[in-house]
Amino acid sequence: MMEQLLATKAEARSLSFYYGDFQALKGISMPVHERQVTALIGPSGCGKSTFLRCFNRMHDLYPGNRYDGQIILQPDNTDLLARSIDPIDVRMRIGMVFQKPNPFPKTVFENVAYGLRVRGERSRRAVEEKVEQALHDAALWDEVKERLHQPAYNLSGGQQQRLCIARALATDPELLLFDEPTSALDPIATASIEELMHDLKKRVTILIVTHNMQQAARVSDFTAYMYLGELVEFGVTDELFIKPQKKQTEDYITGRFG
Amino acid sequence: MAKATAALHGTAYLASRRARHIRERLIEVLLFFAALISVVTTVAIVYVLVKESVVFFEQVPLRDFLTDRQWTPLFDDAHFGIVVLLSGTLTSSFVALAVAIPLGTIIAIYLSEFAPYRLREMVKPVLEMLGGVPTIVYGYFALLFVTPLLQKVMPGLPGFNLLSAGLVMGIMIIPYVSSISEDAMRAVPMALREGSYAMGATRFQTATRVVVPAAFSGIASAYILGISRAVGETMILAVAGGMQPNLTFNPLEPAATITAYIVQVALGDLPHGSVGYQTIFAAGLTLMLFTLACNLAGHVLRKRFREAY
């Protein structure tokens, strides 16, 4: 099937995660296929955001968190969760877009340039080129080209979210994590972000958490259904939504609970 | 309407509603008067200062007050050049702020962005205690401890000098700067920090490039408060700075500040209504205008750099 033909970009292997004593993820194993959109769905508290945030070691920011298991990133076969790996190096390769747009208190331009500056890019020319390219890629350039040097907070919510996508794209991430990126946006802004994701998957692998099952069905190639910290079912989106293998998945996607 | 309500709930309900209404009004009036007190006090202070200063300026021309380079109000050959006292205030404040602003900001960044939770909870109250030490204690600390220490390094340093007083004043101001700056930084939403970390930024980059700019308006308030404290500080300078008027911007010299002069004159037995007595109001007004200017500047600065997040 389709699944076998695709390269794997990342793979979780028996991944468990603990917030202190509380086990939030229970032995999750699943692949993230290269240049595909993989959606994580499930009811609130099922651990889908927790799982997503393991990929860029976001949990390292808070004390008392513990990972168990592996996330292998290809092509170099690196275990992102290994103790020897600096989370900053992980985040250099993996971008993230958050639930609420979180532009920095800087200009539009400086927001997109942030990742480049953090990486020590000194050439003004290179920064300008990459910023423009990233804004094009995020389908925002035409709307902001006249006001690159205005504060990012002047943009609308949908524009701010696309700015955050541009910010992540500017540093050429290998994998892009989306944590419910449209939950704070209106339907029109949501549609533009979904369309953008469709274009982006030509060059970057996408992992997205969504509350919205229709969104998962629209944007993703693969879907994982999680419940209470466990992976219930993983498969090609069309098959999972039309013919789920597990009763539990079926109940959730048909709206019988959740 | 009232009838309908009465029919619904009975007259007891109406009576209790009236009581509630009166109670609410009473509370409102009380709160209003509490707020009024602070406004009235400020107005009263300004009124007294201006009224007495007018008497002063009837005898001493404003031009002399601003341009004369000597301050000898109690001599027979009296001169009233406020610049002399202002130089002492500016110099000592400059020394104090050169200590308090960098150190206070660094401490705030450390406590807000780097220190583990438990350490922060321990350090903060201790730091805030620095601001609670009576300033007279600081004054003698400067005179009897810091000055001799400085004299070991700089043998020519006089026993009274602005440097020692300024340094100690700076230490006193650190908690004002650090505490308010830290609160401002802590108020920056975690989402902004996460956004920065997710881009591969280090803690230091996140602190200096995202958190500090986002908290700038609060940090600016902290600086303004620090400046006001420095300009208005009295006891440390009266004890350790020397009280002789001296037109100088050299912190290694002794000099009187506006505040130190006011204490000095107020402690002496000057006849009420003499020019010498009136000078303290003119000096006080100058001080007040100066702090007012600082606050206004801070207000403008905050509005200009306000970062909504």
Coordinates of C-alpha atoms in Angstrom, one line a residue:
Chain A
M1 CA 0.0 0.0 0.0
M2 CA 0.8 3.7 -0.1
E3 CA 2.2 3.4 3.4
Q4 CA 5.0 1.1 2.4
L5 CA 6.2 3.3 -0.4
L6 CA 6.8 6.3 1.7
A7 CA 10.0 7.2 3.5
T8 CA 9.8 7.7 7.2
K9 CA 10.9 11.1 8.5
A10 CA 10.4 10.4 12.2
E11 CA 9.3 7.5 14.2
A12 CA 8.2 7.2 17.8
R13 CA 9.3 4.0 19.5
S14 CA 7.6 2.9 22.7
L15 CA 7.4 6.5 23.7
S16 CA 6.1 7.1 27.2
F17 CA 6.0 10.5 28.9
Y18 CA 5.6 11.5 32.5
Y19 CA 4.6 14.9 34.1
G20 CA 6.1 14.1 37.5
D21 CA 4.3 11.0 38.6
F22 CA 1.5 11.2 36.1
Q23 CA 2.0 9.1 33.0
A24 CA 0.6 11.1 30.1
L25 CA 1.8 8.9 27.2
K26 CA 1.8 5.1 27.2
G27 CA 4.2 3.4 24.9
I28 CA 3.4 5.1 21.6
S29 CA 4.9 3.8 18.5
M30 CA 4.1 5.3 15.1
P31 CA 5.8 6.7 12.0
V32 CA 5.6 10.2 10.6
H33 CA 6.0 9.9 6.8
E34 CA 8.1 12.3 4.9
R35 CA 6.4 15.1 3.0
Q36 CA 3.0 14.0 4.3
V37 CA 0.6 15.6 6.7
T38 CA 0.0 13.4 9.8
A39 CA -2.9 14.4 12.0
L40 CA -3.2 13.6 15.7
I41 CA -6.8 13.5 16.9
G42 CA -8.6 12.5 20.1
P43 CA -10.6 14.0 22.9
S44 CA -9.2 16.6 25.3
G45 CA -6.6 15.3 27.6
C46 CA -5.7 12.3 25.4
G47 CA -2.1 13.4 25.2
K48 CA -1.9 14.5 21.5
S49 CA -0.4 17.8 22.3
T50 CA 1.9 16.2 24.9
F51 CA 3.0 13.8 22.1
L52 CA 3.6 16.6 19.7
R53 CA 5.7 18.6 22.1
C54 CA 8.0 15.6 22.6
F55 CA 9.2 16.1 19.0
N56 CA 10.9 19.4 19.8
R57 CA 11.7 18.6 23.4
M58 CA 9.4 21.4 24.6
H59 CA 8.8 19.6 27.8
D60 CA 12.5 20.2 28.8
L61 CA 11.5 23.7 29.6
Y62 CA 9.6 22.6 32.7
P63 CA 11.0 20.7 35.7
G64 CA 9.8 17.3 36.6
N65 CA 9.1 16.0 33.1
R66 CA 10.5 12.7 31.9
Y67 CA 10.6 10.9 28.6
D68 CA 11.0 7.2 28.1
G69 CA 11.5 5.5 24.7
Q70 CA 12.7 7.0 21.5
I71 CA 11.9 9.4 18.7
I72 CA 14.1 8.6 15.7
L73 CA 14.7 11.4 13.2
Q74 CA 15.8 10.5 9.7
P75 CA 17.9 10.6 7.6
D76 CA 20.6 10.5 10.3
N77 CA 18.9 8.1 12.6
T78 CA 19.2 10.5 15.6
D79 CA 17.2 9.7 18.8
L80 CA 15.8 13.1 19.6
L81 CA 15.2 12.1 23.2
A82 CA 18.7 10.9 23.9
R83 CA 20.3 12.5 26.9
S84 CA 23.4 13.4 24.8
I85 CA 21.2 15.4 22.4
D86 CA 20.9 19.1 23.2
P87 CA 17.2 20.2 22.9
I88 CA 18.4 23.4 21.1
D89 CA 19.9 21.3 18.3
V90 CA 16.6 19.4 18.0
R91 CA 14.6 22.7 17.8
M92 CA 17.0 24.0 15.1
R93 CA 15.8 21.2 12.9
I94 CA 12.1 21.1 13.9
G95 CA 9.8 24.1 13.7
M96 CA 6.6 24.6 15.6
V97 CA 3.4 26.7 15.2
F98 CA 1.3 27.2 18.3
Q99 CA -2.4 27.2 19.1
K100 CA -2.6 30.9 19.6
P101 CA -0.5 33.1 17.3
N102 CA 2.5 34.2 19.3
P103 CA 4.4 36.8 17.3
F104 CA 7.2 38.5 19.2
P105 CA 7.0 42.2 20.2
K106 CA 9.0 43.1 17.1
T107 CA 8.4 44.2 13.5
V108 CA 7.0 41.8 10.9
F109 CA 10.5 41.5 9.4
E110 CA 12.3 40.9 12.7
N111 CA 9.8 38.2 13.6
V112 CA 10.6 36.2 10.5
A113 CA 14.3 37.0 10.9
Y114 CA 14.4 35.8 14.5
G115 CA 15.4 32.2 13.8
L116 CA 18.2 33.4 11.4
R117 CA 19.5 35.8 14.0
V118 CA 19.4 33.2 16.7
R119 CA 21.5 31.0 14.4
G120 CA 24.0 33.8 14.0
E121 CA 23.3 34.7 10.4
R122 CA 25.1 38.0 9.9
S123 CA 24.7 38.7 6.2
R124 CA 22.0 41.3 5.8
R125 CA 21.4 40.2 2.3
A126 CA 20.9 36.5 3.2
V127 CA 18.5 37.5 6.0
E128 CA 16.4 39.7 3.7
E129 CA 16.2 37.0 1.0
K130 CA 15.2 34.3 3.4
V131 CA 12.6 36.5 5.1
E132 CA 11.0 37.4 1.8
Q133 CA 11.1 33.8 0.7
A134 CA 9.5 32.6 4.0
L135 CA 6.8 35.3 3.7
H136 CA 6.0 34.1 0.1
D137 CA 5.9 30.5 1.3
A138 CA 3.5 31.4 4.1
A139 CA 1.3 33.2 1.5
L140 CA 1.7 36.5 3.5
W141 CA 4.1 38.5 1.4
D142 CA 1.5 40.4 -0.7
E143 CA -0.3 41.4 2.5
V144 CA 2.7 42.6 4.4
K145 CA 5.3 43.8 1.9
E146 CA 4.3 47.4 2.5
R147 CA 4.6 47.1 6.3
L148 CA 7.5 44.9 7.0
H149 CA 8.8 47.3 9.6
Q150 CA 5.6 47.8 11.5
P151 CA 4.9 45.9 14.7
A152 CA 3.6 42.4 14.1
Y153 CA 0.7 43.1 16.5
N154 CA -0.9 45.3 13.9
L155 CA -1.7 42.2 11.8
S156 CA -5.0 40.3 12.1
G157 CA -5.1 37.0 13.9
G158 CA -5.0 35.0 10.7
Q159 CA -2.1 37.0 9.4
Q160 CA -0.3 36.7 12.7
Q161 CA -0.6 32.9 12.5
R162 CA 0.8 32.9 9.0
L163 CA 3.6 35.1 10.2
C164 CA 4.4 32.5 12.8
I165 CA 4.4 29.9 10.0
A166 CA 6.7 32.1 8.0
R167 CA 8.9 32.5 11.1
A168 CA 9.2 28.7 11.4
L169 CA 9.8 28.3 7.6
A170 CA 12.6 30.8 7.4
T171 CA 15.0 28.4 8.9
D172 CA 14.1 25.5 6.7
P173 CA 12.8 23.0 9.2
E174 CA 12.8 19.3 8.3
L175 CA 9.6 18.7 10.3
L176 CA 7.0 21.2 11.2
L177 CA 4.8 20.8 14.2
F178 CA 1.3 22.4 14.4
D179 CA -0.4 22.5 17.7
E180 CA -4.1 23.2 16.9
P181 CA -3.0 26.1 14.7
T182 CA -6.5 27.3 13.7
S183 CA -8.4 26.9 17.0
A184 CA -8.1 30.7 17.7
L185 CA -9.0 31.7 14.1
D186 CA -12.2 32.4 12.2
P187 CA -13.3 30.1 9.4
I188 CA -11.8 32.2 6.6
A189 CA -8.4 32.4 8.2
T190 CA -8.7 28.7 9.0
A191 CA -9.3 27.9 5.3
S192 CA -6.2 29.9 4.3
I193 CA -4.0 28.1 6.8
E194 CA -5.3 24.7 5.7
E195 CA -4.6 25.6 2.0
L196 CA -1.1 26.7 3.0
M197 CA -0.5 23.4 4.7
H198 CA -1.4 21.6 1.6
D199 CA 1.2 23.6 -0.4
L200 CA 3.8 23.2 2.3
K201 CA 3.8 19.5 2.4
K202 CA 5.6 19.5 -0.9
R203 CA 8.8 20.5 0.9
V204 CA 8.3 19.8 4.6
T205 CA 6.9 17.0 6.7
I206 CA 4.0 18.1 8.9
L207 CA 2.6 16.8 12.1
I208 CA -0.6 18.5 13.3
V209 CA -2.7 18.2 16.4
T210 CA -6.3 19.1 15.8
H211 CA -9.5 19.1 17.7
N212 CA -11.4 19.3 14.6
M213 CA -12.0 16.0 12.8
Q214 CA -13.2 17.6 9.6
Q215 CA -9.9 19.5 9.5
A216 CA -7.9 16.2 10.0
A217 CA -9.9 14.7 7.2
R218 CA -9.3 17.7 4.9
V219 CA -5.6 18.3 5.5
S220 CA -4.0 15.1 6.5
D221 CA -2.7 12.0 4.7
F222 CA -2.3 10.0 7.8
T223 CA -4.2 10.1 11.1
A224 CA -3.5 8.8 14.5
Y225 CA -6.4 8.5 17.0
M226 CA -5.3 8.8 20.6
Y227 CA -7.2 8.1 23.8
L228 CA -6.0 8.4 27.4
G229 CA -2.3 8.6 26.5
E230 CA -2.5 5.6 24.2
L231 CA -2.4 5.3 20.4
V232 CA -5.6 3.6 19.5
E233 CA -5.3 3.5 15.8
F234 CA -3.0 4.9 13.1
G235 CA -3.6 4.7 9.4
V236 CA -4.2 6.4 6.1
T237 CA -6.7 9.2 6.7
D238 CA -9.3 8.2 4.1
E239 CA -9.3 4.6 5.4
L240 CA -9.4 5.6 9.1
F241 CA -12.3 7.9 8.6
I242 CA -14.3 5.6 6.3
K243 CA -13.5 2.2 7.8
P244 CA -11.9 2.5 11.2
Q245 CA -10.5 -0.8 12.5
K246 CA -11.3 -0.2 16.1
K247 CA -14.8 0.3 17.6
Q248 CA -13.3 3.1 19.8
T249 CA -12.1 5.1 16.8
E250 CA -15.4 4.7 15.1
D251 CA -17.3 5.9 18.2
Y252 CA -15.1 9.0 18.3
I253 CA -15.2 9.9 14.6
T254 CA -18.9 9.4 14.3
G255 CA -19.4 11.7 17.3
R256 CA -20.8 9.2 19.7
F257 CA -18.4 10.6 22.3
G258 CA -15.6 13.1 22.7
Chain B
M1 CA -42.5 47.5 37.4
A2 CA -42.1 48.0 41.1
K3 CA -45.6 46.8 41.6
A4 CA -45.0 43.8 39.6
T5 CA -41.8 43.0 41.5
A6 CA -43.6 43.6 44.8
A7 CA -46.3 41.3 43.7
L8 CA -43.8 38.7 42.7
H9 CA -41.5 38.9 45.7
G10 CA -43.4 40.7 48.4
T11 CA -42.5 43.9 50.2
A12 CA -39.8 42.3 52.3
Y13 CA -37.9 41.8 49.2
L14 CA -38.2 45.4 48.2
A15 CA -37.0 46.6 51.6
S16 CA -33.9 44.4 51.4
R17 CA -33.3 45.7 48.0
R18 CA -33.4 49.3 49.3
A19 CA -31.0 48.4 52.1
R20 CA -28.6 46.8 49.6
H21 CA -28.8 49.9 47.5
I22 CA -27.9 52.2 50.4
R23 CA -25.1 49.9 51.4
E24 CA -23.6 50.0 47.9
R25 CA -23.8 53.8 47.8
L26 CA -22.1 54.1 51.2
I27 CA -19.3 51.9 50.1
E28 CA -18.9 53.9 46.9
V29 CA -18.7 57.2 48.8
L30 CA -16.2 55.7 51.2
L31 CA -13.9 54.5 48.4
F32 CA -14.3 57.9 46.7
F33 CA -13.1 59.7 49.8
A34 CA -10.1 57.3 50.2
A35 CA -9.1 58.1 46.6
L36 CA -9.7 61.8 47.2
I37 CA -7.3 62.0 50.1
S38 CA -4.3 61.2 47.9
V39 CA -5.3 63.8 45.4
V40 CA -6.0 66.4 48.0
T41 CA -2.6 65.8 49.7
T42 CA -0.8 66.2 46.4
V43 CA -2.6 69.4 45.6
A44 CA -2.0 70.7 49.2
I45 CA 1.7 70.0 48.9
V46 CA 2.0 71.8 45.6
Y47 CA -0.1 74.7 47.0
V48 CA 2.2 75.2 50.0
L49 CA 5.3 74.9 47.9
V50 CA 4.1 77.3 45.3
K51 CA 2.8 79.8 47.9
E52 CA 6.0 80.0 49.9
S53 CA 8.1 80.0 46.8
V54 CA 6.2 83.0 45.5
V55 CA 7.3 84.8 48.7
F56 CA 10.9 83.7 48.0
F57 CA 10.9 84.8 44.4
E58 CA 9.6 88.2 45.4
Q59 CA 12.9 88.7 47.2
V60 CA 15.2 86.8 44.9
P61 CA 14.8 87.1 41.2
L62 CA 14.1 83.9 39.3
R63 CA 17.0 84.7 37.0
D64 CA 19.5 84.7 39.9
F65 CA 18.0 81.5 41.2
L66 CA 18.7 79.8 37.9
T67 CA 22.0 81.3 36.9
D68 CA 23.9 82.2 40.0
R69 CA 26.8 79.8 40.6
Q70 CA 26.9 80.1 44.4
W71 CA 24.6 79.0 47.1
T72 CA 25.1 80.9 50.3
P73 CA 21.6 81.8 51.5
L74 CA 22.7 82.2 55.1
F75 CA 25.6 84.5 54.6
D76 CA 25.5 88.2 54.6
D77 CA 26.4 88.2 51.0
A78 CA 23.6 85.8 50.1
H79 CA 23.6 83.9 46.8
F80 CA 20.8 81.6 45.6
G81 CA 22.1 79.6 42.7
I82 CA 20.1 76.3 42.8
V83 CA 22.5 74.9 40.2
V84 CA 25.0 74.3 43.0
L85 CA 22.6 72.0 44.9
L86 CA 21.3 70.5 41.6
S87 CA 24.8 69.4 40.7
G88 CA 25.1 67.5 43.9
T89 CA 21.7 65.8 43.4
L90 CA 22.5 64.9 39.8
T91 CA 25.9 63.6 40.5
S92 CA 24.9 61.4 43.4
S93 CA 21.8 60.1 41.5
F94 CA 24.0 59.3 38.5
V95 CA 26.3 57.2 40.7
A96 CA 23.4 55.5 42.3
L97 CA 21.7 54.7 39.1
A98 CA 24.9 53.5 37.5
V99 CA 24.8 50.8 40.2
A100 CA 21.1 50.1 40.6
I101 CA 19.9 50.0 36.9
P102 CA 22.5 47.5 35.5
L103 CA 22.6 45.3 38.7
G104 CA 18.8 45.5 39.2
T105 CA 18.1 44.5 35.6
I106 CA 20.6 41.7 35.7
I107 CA 19.1 40.4 38.9
A108 CA 15.6 40.6 37.5
I109 CA 16.6 38.7 34.4
Y110 CA 18.3 36.1 36.5
L111 CA 15.4 35.6 38.9
S112 CA 12.8 35.6 36.2
E113 CA 14.4 33.6 33.5
F114 CA 17.2 31.5 35.0
A115 CA 16.8 30.9 38.7
P116 CA 15.0 27.7 39.8
Y117 CA 11.7 28.3 41.5
R118 CA 12.9 27.6 45.0
L119 CA 15.9 29.8 44.8
R120 CA 13.7 32.7 43.5
E121 CA 11.3 32.3 46.3
M122 CA 14.2 32.5 48.8
V123 CA 16.1 35.4 47.2
K124 CA 13.3 37.7 46.5
P125 CA 12.2 38.5 50.0
V126 CA 15.8 38.9 51.1
L127 CA 16.4 41.3 48.3
E128 CA 13.3 43.2 49.1
M129 CA 14.5 43.6 52.6
L130 CA 17.3 45.8 51.2
G131 CA 14.7 48.3 50.4
G132 CA 13.3 48.1 53.9
V133 CA 16.5 49.0 55.7
P134 CA 16.1 52.5 57.2
T135 CA 18.1 55.0 55.1
I136 CA 19.8 56.4 58.2
V137 CA 21.4 53.0 58.6
Y138 CA 22.5 53.1 55.0
G139 CA 23.9 56.6 55.6
Y140 CA 26.2 55.5 58.4
F141 CA 27.1 52.3 56.5
A142 CA 28.3 54.6 53.7
L143 CA 30.2 57.0 56.0
L144 CA 31.7 54.4 58.4
F145 CA 32.2 51.4 56.2
V146 CA 32.2 52.2 52.4
T147 CA 34.1 55.4 52.6
P148 CA 37.1 54.0 54.6
L149 CA 37.1 51.0 52.1
L150 CA 37.2 53.4 49.2
Q151 CA 39.9 55.4 50.8
K152 CA 42.1 52.4 50.8
V153 CA 41.9 52.3 47.0
M154 CA 41.8 56.1 46.6
P155 CA 43.9 57.6 49.4
G156 CA 42.9 61.2 48.5
L157 CA 39.2 60.7 48.9
P158 CA 37.6 63.0 51.5
G159 CA 35.6 61.6 54.4
F160 CA 32.4 63.0 52.9
N161 CA 31.9 62.4 49.3
L162 CA 29.2 61.7 46.7
L163 CA 30.7 58.5 45.5
S164 CA 30.3 56.5 48.7
A165 CA 26.8 57.9 49.3
G166 CA 25.9 57.3 45.7
L167 CA 27.1 53.7 45.7
V168 CA 25.2 52.9 48.9
M169 CA 22.1 54.7 47.6
G170 CA 22.4 52.5 44.5
I171 CA 22.4 49.3 46.6
M172 CA 19.3 50.6 48.4
I173 CA 17.5 51.2 45.0
I174 CA 18.4 47.8 43.5
P175 CA 15.4 46.0 44.9
Y176 CA 13.0 48.7 43.6
V177 CA 14.4 48.2 40.1
S178 CA 14.8 44.4 40.3
S179 CA 11.5 43.6 41.9
I180 CA 9.3 45.7 39.5
S181 CA 11.4 44.6 36.5
E182 CA 11.0 41.0 37.5
D183 CA 7.3 41.3 37.9
A184 CA 7.1 42.8 34.5
M185 CA 9.1 39.9 33.0
R186 CA 7.2 37.3 34.8
A187 CA 4.0 38.7 33.4
V188 CA 5.2 38.0 29.8
P189 CA 3.1 35.1 28.6
M190 CA 4.8 31.7 28.5
A191 CA 3.6 31.4 24.9
L192 CA 6.1 34.0 23.8
R193 CA 9.0 32.2 25.5
E194 CA 7.9 28.9 24.0
G195 CA 7.8 30.6 20.6
S196 CA 11.4 31.7 21.1
Y197 CA 12.6 28.3 22.4
A198 CA 10.9 26.5 19.5
M199 CA 13.0 28.6 17.1
G200 CA 16.1 27.1 18.7
A201 CA 16.9 30.1 20.9
T202 CA 18.9 29.7 24.1
R203 CA 17.7 30.9 27.4
F204 CA 19.9 34.0 27.2
Q205 CA 18.6 34.8 23.7
T206 CA 15.1 34.3 24.8
A207 CA 15.6 36.5 27.9
T208 CA 17.3 39.4 26.1
R209 CA 15.6 39.3 22.7
V210 CA 12.0 38.4 23.6
V211 CA 11.3 38.7 27.3
V212 CA 13.0 42.0 28.0
P213 CA 11.5 43.8 25.0
A214 CA 8.1 42.5 25.8
A215 CA 8.4 43.7 29.4
F216 CA 10.0 47.0 28.4
S217 CA 7.2 49.3 29.6
G218 CA 7.3 47.6 33.1
I219 CA 11.0 47.8 33.2
A220 CA 10.9 51.5 32.2
S221 CA 8.5 52.1 35.2
A222 CA 11.0 50.4 37.4
Y223 CA 13.8 52.7 36.2
I224 CA 11.6 55.8 36.7
L225 CA 10.8 54.8 40.2
G226 CA 14.6 54.2 40.8
I227 CA 15.4 57.7 39.5
S228 CA 12.7 59.3 41.7
R229 CA 14.1 57.4 44.7
A230 CA 17.6 58.6 43.9
V231 CA 16.7 62.2 43.4
G232 CA 14.6 62.3 46.5
E233 CA 16.9 60.3 48.8
T234 CA 17.9 62.4 51.8
M235 CA 19.4 60.7 54.8
I236 CA 22.2 58.8 53.1
L237 CA 23.4 62.0 51.4
A238 CA 23.0 64.2 54.5
V239 CA 25.1 61.7 56.5
A240 CA 27.8 60.6 54.1
G241 CA 27.8 63.2 51.3
G242 CA 28.8 66.3 53.2
M243 CA 26.6 69.3 53.5
Q244 CA 28.6 72.0 52.0
P245 CA 27.2 73.4 48.8
N246 CA 29.6 72.7 46.0
L247 CA 29.1 73.2 42.3
T248 CA 30.7 70.0 41.0
F249 CA 30.0 67.0 38.9
N250 CA 32.9 65.1 40.4
P251 CA 31.6 62.3 42.7
L252 CA 34.9 62.2 44.5
E253 CA 34.1 65.6 46.2
P254 CA 31.8 66.3 49.0
A255 CA 28.6 68.3 48.0
A256 CA 25.2 69.1 49.3
T257 CA 22.1 67.9 47.4
I258 CA 18.8 69.7 47.4
T259 CA 17.4 67.2 49.9
A260 CA 20.5 67.4 52.2
Y261 CA 20.2 71.2 52.2
I262 CA 16.5 71.1 53.2
V263 CA 17.3 68.9 56.1
Q264 CA 20.2 71.1 57.2
V265 CA 18.1 74.2 57.1
A266 CA 15.0 72.7 58.6
L267 CA 17.1 71.4 61.6
G268 CA 18.6 74.8 62.2
D269 CA 16.7 77.6 64.0
L270 CA 15.9 80.0 61.2
P271 CA 13.3 82.6 61.9
H272 CA 10.0 81.8 60.2
G273 CA 9.6 84.1 57.2
S274 CA 13.2 84.9 56.6
V275 CA 14.6 84.5 53.1
G276 CA 16.7 81.6 54.4
Y277 CA 13.6 79.9 55.6
Q278 CA 11.9 80.5 52.3
T279 CA 14.7 78.8 50.4
I280 CA 13.7 75.4 51.5
F281 CA 10.4 75.8 49.7
A282 CA 12.0 77.0 46.5
A283 CA 14.4 74.1 46.7
G284 CA 11.5 71.7 47.4
L285 CA 9.6 73.0 44.5
T286 CA 12.6 72.5 42.2
L287 CA 12.9 68.9 43.5
M288 CA 9.2 68.3 42.9
L289 CA 9.4 69.7 39.3
F290 CA 12.4 67.5 38.6
T291 CA 10.7 64.3 39.7
L292 CA 7.5 65.4 37.9
A293 CA 9.6 65.8 34.7
C294 CA 11.1 62.3 35.2
N295 CA 7.7 60.8 35.6
L296 CA 6.3 62.5 32.6
A297 CA 9.3 61.4 30.5
G298 CA 8.7 57.9 31.8
H299 CA 5.0 58.1 30.9
V300 CA 5.8 59.2 27.3
L301 CA 8.5 56.5 27.0
R302 CA 6.1 53.8 28.2
K303 CA 3.4 54.9 25.8
R304 CA 5.8 55.0 22.9
F305 CA 7.3 51.6 23.6
R306 CA 4.3 49.8 24.9
E307 CA 4.2 46.3 23.7
A308 CA 0.9 44.6 23.7
Y309 CA 1.1 40.8 23.9

